[in-house]
Amino acid sequence: MTPADCEGFFATLDELVADDYILLDYYLECSGDPREAVAHFCAEQSTAQWRRVGSDEDLRPRFGARAVELEVLERDRPGFSYGLEPEVTAGVSACRVRIAHPHRNFGPRIPNLLSAVCGEGTFFSPGAPVVKLLDIHFPAAYLAQFPGPKFGVQGLRDRLQAYDRPIFFGVIKPNIGLPPEAFSELGYQGWLGGLDIAKDDEMLADTDWCPLERRAELLGTARRRAEAETGTPKIYLANVTDEVENLIELHDRAVARGANALLVNAMPVGLSAVRMLREHTQVPLVAHFPFIAPFSRMERFGIHSRVFAKLQRLAGFDVVIMPGFGSRMFTSDDEVRANAAACLEPMGELLPSLPVPGGSDNALTLARVHDKLGTVDFGFVPGRGVFGHPHGPRGGAASIRQAWEAIAQGVPLLDYAAEHVELRAAIDAFGTR
Amino acid sequence: MTPADCEGFFATLDELVADDYILLDYYLECSGDPREAVAHFCAEQSTAQWRRVGSDEDLRPRFGARAVELEVLERDRPGFSYGLEPEVTAGVSACRVRIAHPHRNFGPRIPNLLSAVCGEGTFFSPGAPVVKLLDIHFPAAYLAQFPGPKFGVQGLRDRLQAYDRPIFFGVIKPNIGLPPEAFSELGYQGWLGGLDIAKDDEMLADTDWCPLERRAELLGTARRRAEAETGTPKIYLANVTDEVENLIELHDRAVARGANALLVNAMPVGLSAVRMLREHTQVPLVAHFPFIAPFSRMERFGIHSRVFAKLQRLAGFDVVIMPGFGSRMFTSDDEVRANAAACLEPMGELLPSLPVPGGSDNALTLARVHDKLGTVDFGFVPGRGVFGHPHGPRGGAASIRQAWEAIAQGVPLLDYAAEHVELRAAIDAFGTR
């Protein structure tokens, strides 16, 4: 590209109609002149050849992605991060670039959005093998074309009649291998102990040894019994993760039998299929997070997990389960907070989604999650912390509710445990972890 | 886990019924005893809590993933690769492990397969933040539950009446911004020059400035004219990448108007949605590769791209476009060859898919692709190499065919160019790259 060619891929924000552009923040390592590399980067994700041979047309003003900010963070690096070794023709620079990408290029379609902002153009720009999409910002005009969550945080709270506190989930364990009868008894005990939501594990599918229909029937019955006995609404969260062509039918069969929220493994099923299910659903939709960490774990490569949090809200999830706090989940506190914020912060007219940071939680970790998030608008989702509790799931769920009572009353956990045997047992069982 | 607990997650292959297990090869870095880390790794992806509290049941023999090979590649590393820093309690080891995962846990469902073999269990195993799924091997009994490609390599060749040579694709450029009329004229010229297949770019969607229906109508007409003028069958490959709920309708509308193959961005749309489209399609399905490199580029983290090549064939793609040879595409020769082999090698009763390694190709790069693959069963897919050729697309396509004639006749390219002006012009235009 000539210097004049490059300039066609730069702009200032005030030259552009804000509603026409998605803003994208990237980290980028490139060889040679950063400004030329960024022009190529914009070209590759939009109109790389901007005129026909023999024509003097210029498609860039209308269809070109354009850099609106470029900050060179580091010059003359010894090479690329992560030992990547493409042909290097000049010193390597590390940059942060903000790109305005015209959404008219693809429209309000999730697969086409992904292809444009984190597809071939992003990861195969010449001389720039190390890139991370750090964040994505949608204009109101674009967001208005997506329905987003159908129920949102308030809708979920209303269904549970649960206000001013976290929502208490429990992943029924053993997650794999039990028949529906034994499985539903565990859920029932969890609800009696104080769970709001008893859920299928993300790996539990509609198998012959635990068919979804039978599971939903038994857990629906158990749920209604638990509601009658406790006098509070409960949710059975059934995993309908399956082939796309089965989603609507599984929704209908599960909901008809008593499931009153549905779990979908968002990325394995595909965000677009979730958007389809969202149009149809009668109950809240809950995302689980497989297939995101391989994109997001590297500091300087891939796609930041907050991009997926935003896209899951865009697709219509009412609840987003995500990797939580603590070294066990390989996710920094800042990243967990960024993901929670992506669920809750203003986003056009879309309802907020409930963030649920999870991973090896139990009664001892609740205070940490609450403190780090600084809000009660979150879900707490132990697995073994409830279902591996020495007193069984009823005691396990009770230990979680007791931990919350201690927090809400400002009483030290150990003091509260002196008068609450389930909490005491949780501390003894999980305290060394 | 106690040592006895660990043993429940190991087995030898001859103890297992081969048809019941998918075999998974992982690279894994872990802290502490590798054998214990691998037991946790198996547990996390299958039945982490294998009995109910108060029961002496053991769900592992039937539902546990089990390590059948473990090789410690390196002991006492100074830390984890890529600067990852979880809590380390003991020396770090690097391992290669083969795991037998019982597919009864999830069945023949792509989203559930992905969740099990590269989901939370894989990427959040305690003390093991660095992991790469290197390969996946399916037993015949599992493969038999997937239809795979509907047409395959032979079906595509029969449709084109093109044998004993590569299939010549061209990506119509400018890829974004032209109205259907101008766009179709470019395709027409490409076919006259010798393209088998003129294709939409993977970023071109069903937009108001270039609606798919109108594009398919004009390119369908242009295709039939080109077929009449050249006396050979041609294909217009229309991009139907869109929201999942539109796929079937876009198929019907595009095919009715003259598209005779369809492009889908596999991972952004989702492999399961592709499987649904495969059941319905009347024409070959072609995969493009956005959203794979962020998983696969790191040597020791993520998911190897050959896993996606296999999954795309499983989902039913007749053609798989993939990053090709040369430093421009940041993909090693071995990786490109592994992906091509995944398309062509025996895989149960599934038909082979045509591999199409692509990226900045032109008449000068054809010999390299042919030599490195060692077969004519591949597609060649220039963009600017045809549509940015100084003589325009007709000359550009002719230059590709001339390059193949030179290869087939064993004539040096420069010699052949002496009598073929389009090839000569391609060498002059692209030869310095």
Short mmCIF file of N, CA, C and O in Angstrom, two decimals, chain A residues 330, chain B residues 28-32 77-93 127-130 300:
data_model
loop_
_atom_site.label_atom_id
_atom_site.label_comp_id
_atom_site.label_asym_id
_atom_site.label_seq_id
_atom_site.Cartn_x
_atom_site.Cartn_y
_atom_site.Cartn_z
N PHE A 330 -8.19 -19.85 36.91
CA PHE A 330 -7.25 -19.26 35.95
C PHE A 330 -7.76 -17.95 35.34
O PHE A 330 -7.49 -17.65 34.17
N LEU B 28 -0.44 -31.33 27.83
CA LEU B 28 -0.91 -30.84 29.13
C LEU B 28 0.28 -30.43 30.00
O LEU B 28 1.23 -31.20 30.14
N GLU B 29 0.25 -29.25 30.55
CA GLU B 29 1.23 -28.86 31.57
C GLU B 29 0.51 -28.82 32.92
O GLU B 29 -0.57 -28.25 33.02
N CYS B 30 1.13 -29.43 33.91
CA CYS B 30 0.46 -29.55 35.21
C CYS B 30 1.47 -29.41 36.33
O CYS B 30 2.66 -29.66 36.14
N SER B 31 0.99 -29.01 37.48
CA SER B 31 1.86 -28.95 38.66
C SER B 31 1.62 -30.20 39.50
O SER B 31 0.56 -30.80 39.46
N GLY B 32 2.65 -30.60 40.23
CA GLY B 32 2.51 -31.77 41.09
C GLY B 32 2.70 -33.06 40.32
O GLY B 32 3.23 -33.08 39.22
N ARG B 77 9.84 -28.15 35.02
CA ARG B 77 9.92 -26.90 34.26
C ARG B 77 9.96 -25.73 35.24
O ARG B 77 9.40 -25.81 36.34
N PRO B 78 10.53 -24.60 34.82
CA PRO B 78 10.55 -23.45 35.73
C PRO B 78 9.15 -22.86 35.97
O PRO B 78 8.94 -22.14 36.93
N GLY B 79 8.21 -23.17 35.11
CA GLY B 79 6.85 -22.65 35.28
C GLY B 79 6.03 -23.07 34.08
O GLY B 79 6.45 -23.93 33.29
N PHE B 80 4.86 -22.47 33.95
CA PHE B 80 3.99 -22.80 32.82
C PHE B 80 4.36 -21.97 31.59
O PHE B 80 4.87 -20.85 31.72
N SER B 81 4.07 -22.49 30.42
CA SER B 81 4.26 -21.74 29.18
C SER B 81 3.36 -20.51 29.16
O SER B 81 2.35 -20.44 29.88
N TYR B 82 3.75 -19.56 28.34
CA TYR B 82 2.92 -18.37 28.06
C TYR B 82 2.72 -17.48 29.27
O TYR B 82 1.78 -16.68 29.32
N GLY B 83 3.60 -17.63 30.29
CA GLY B 83 3.50 -16.72 31.43
C GLY B 83 2.26 -16.93 32.27
O GLY B 83 1.92 -16.06 33.08
N LEU B 84 1.58 -18.04 32.09
CA LEU B 84 0.39 -18.27 32.93
C LEU B 84 0.84 -18.58 34.35
O LEU B 84 1.81 -19.29 34.57
N GLU B 85 0.13 -18.04 35.31
CA GLU B 85 0.61 -18.09 36.69
C GLU B 85 -0.46 -18.46 37.70
O GLU B 85 -0.82 -17.67 38.56
N PRO B 86 -0.98 -19.65 37.63
CA PRO B 86 -1.87 -20.05 38.73
C PRO B 86 -1.02 -20.44 39.91
O PRO B 86 0.21 -20.51 39.82
N GLU B 87 -1.67 -20.72 41.01
CA GLU B 87 -1.00 -21.17 42.22
C GLU B 87 -0.25 -22.48 41.92
O GLU B 87 -0.88 -23.47 41.53
N VAL B 88 1.04 -22.48 42.04
CA VAL B 88 1.80 -23.70 41.78
C VAL B 88 2.26 -24.29 43.10
O VAL B 88 2.86 -23.62 43.92
N THR B 89 1.93 -25.57 43.31
CA THR B 89 2.28 -26.19 44.58
C THR B 89 3.51 -27.09 44.44
O THR B 89 4.09 -27.48 45.43
N ALA B 90 3.87 -27.41 43.22
CA ALA B 90 5.03 -28.28 43.03
C ALA B 90 5.53 -28.09 41.60
O ALA B 90 4.92 -27.37 40.82
N GLY B 91 6.62 -28.71 41.24
CA GLY B 91 7.23 -28.57 39.93
C GLY B 91 6.24 -28.80 38.80
O GLY B 91 5.29 -29.56 38.95
N VAL B 92 6.48 -28.13 37.70
CA VAL B 92 5.57 -28.23 36.56
C VAL B 92 6.11 -29.27 35.58
O VAL B 92 7.30 -29.27 35.26
N SER B 93 5.22 -30.13 35.11
CA SER B 93 5.58 -31.12 34.09
C SER B 93 4.80 -30.86 32.82
O SER B 93 3.69 -30.31 32.85
N GLY B 127 -4.77 -26.96 38.53
CA GLY B 127 -3.33 -26.88 38.38
C GLY B 127 -2.82 -27.13 36.97
O GLY B 127 -1.63 -27.35 36.78
N ALA B 128 -3.70 -27.07 35.96
CA ALA B 128 -3.29 -27.37 34.58
C ALA B 128 -3.86 -26.33 33.61
O ALA B 128 -4.78 -26.61 32.84
N PRO B 129 -3.30 -25.12 33.63
CA PRO B 129 -3.86 -24.06 32.79
C PRO B 129 -3.46 -24.15 31.32
O PRO B 129 -4.08 -23.52 30.48
N VAL B 130 -2.39 -24.91 31.03
CA VAL B 130 -1.88 -24.97 29.66
C VAL B 130 -2.21 -26.33 29.07
O VAL B 130 -1.68 -27.35 29.49
N ARG B 300 1.12 -24.72 22.12
CA ARG B 300 0.87 -25.57 23.28
C ARG B 300 -0.43 -25.24 24.01
O ARG B 300 -0.63 -25.62 25.16
#
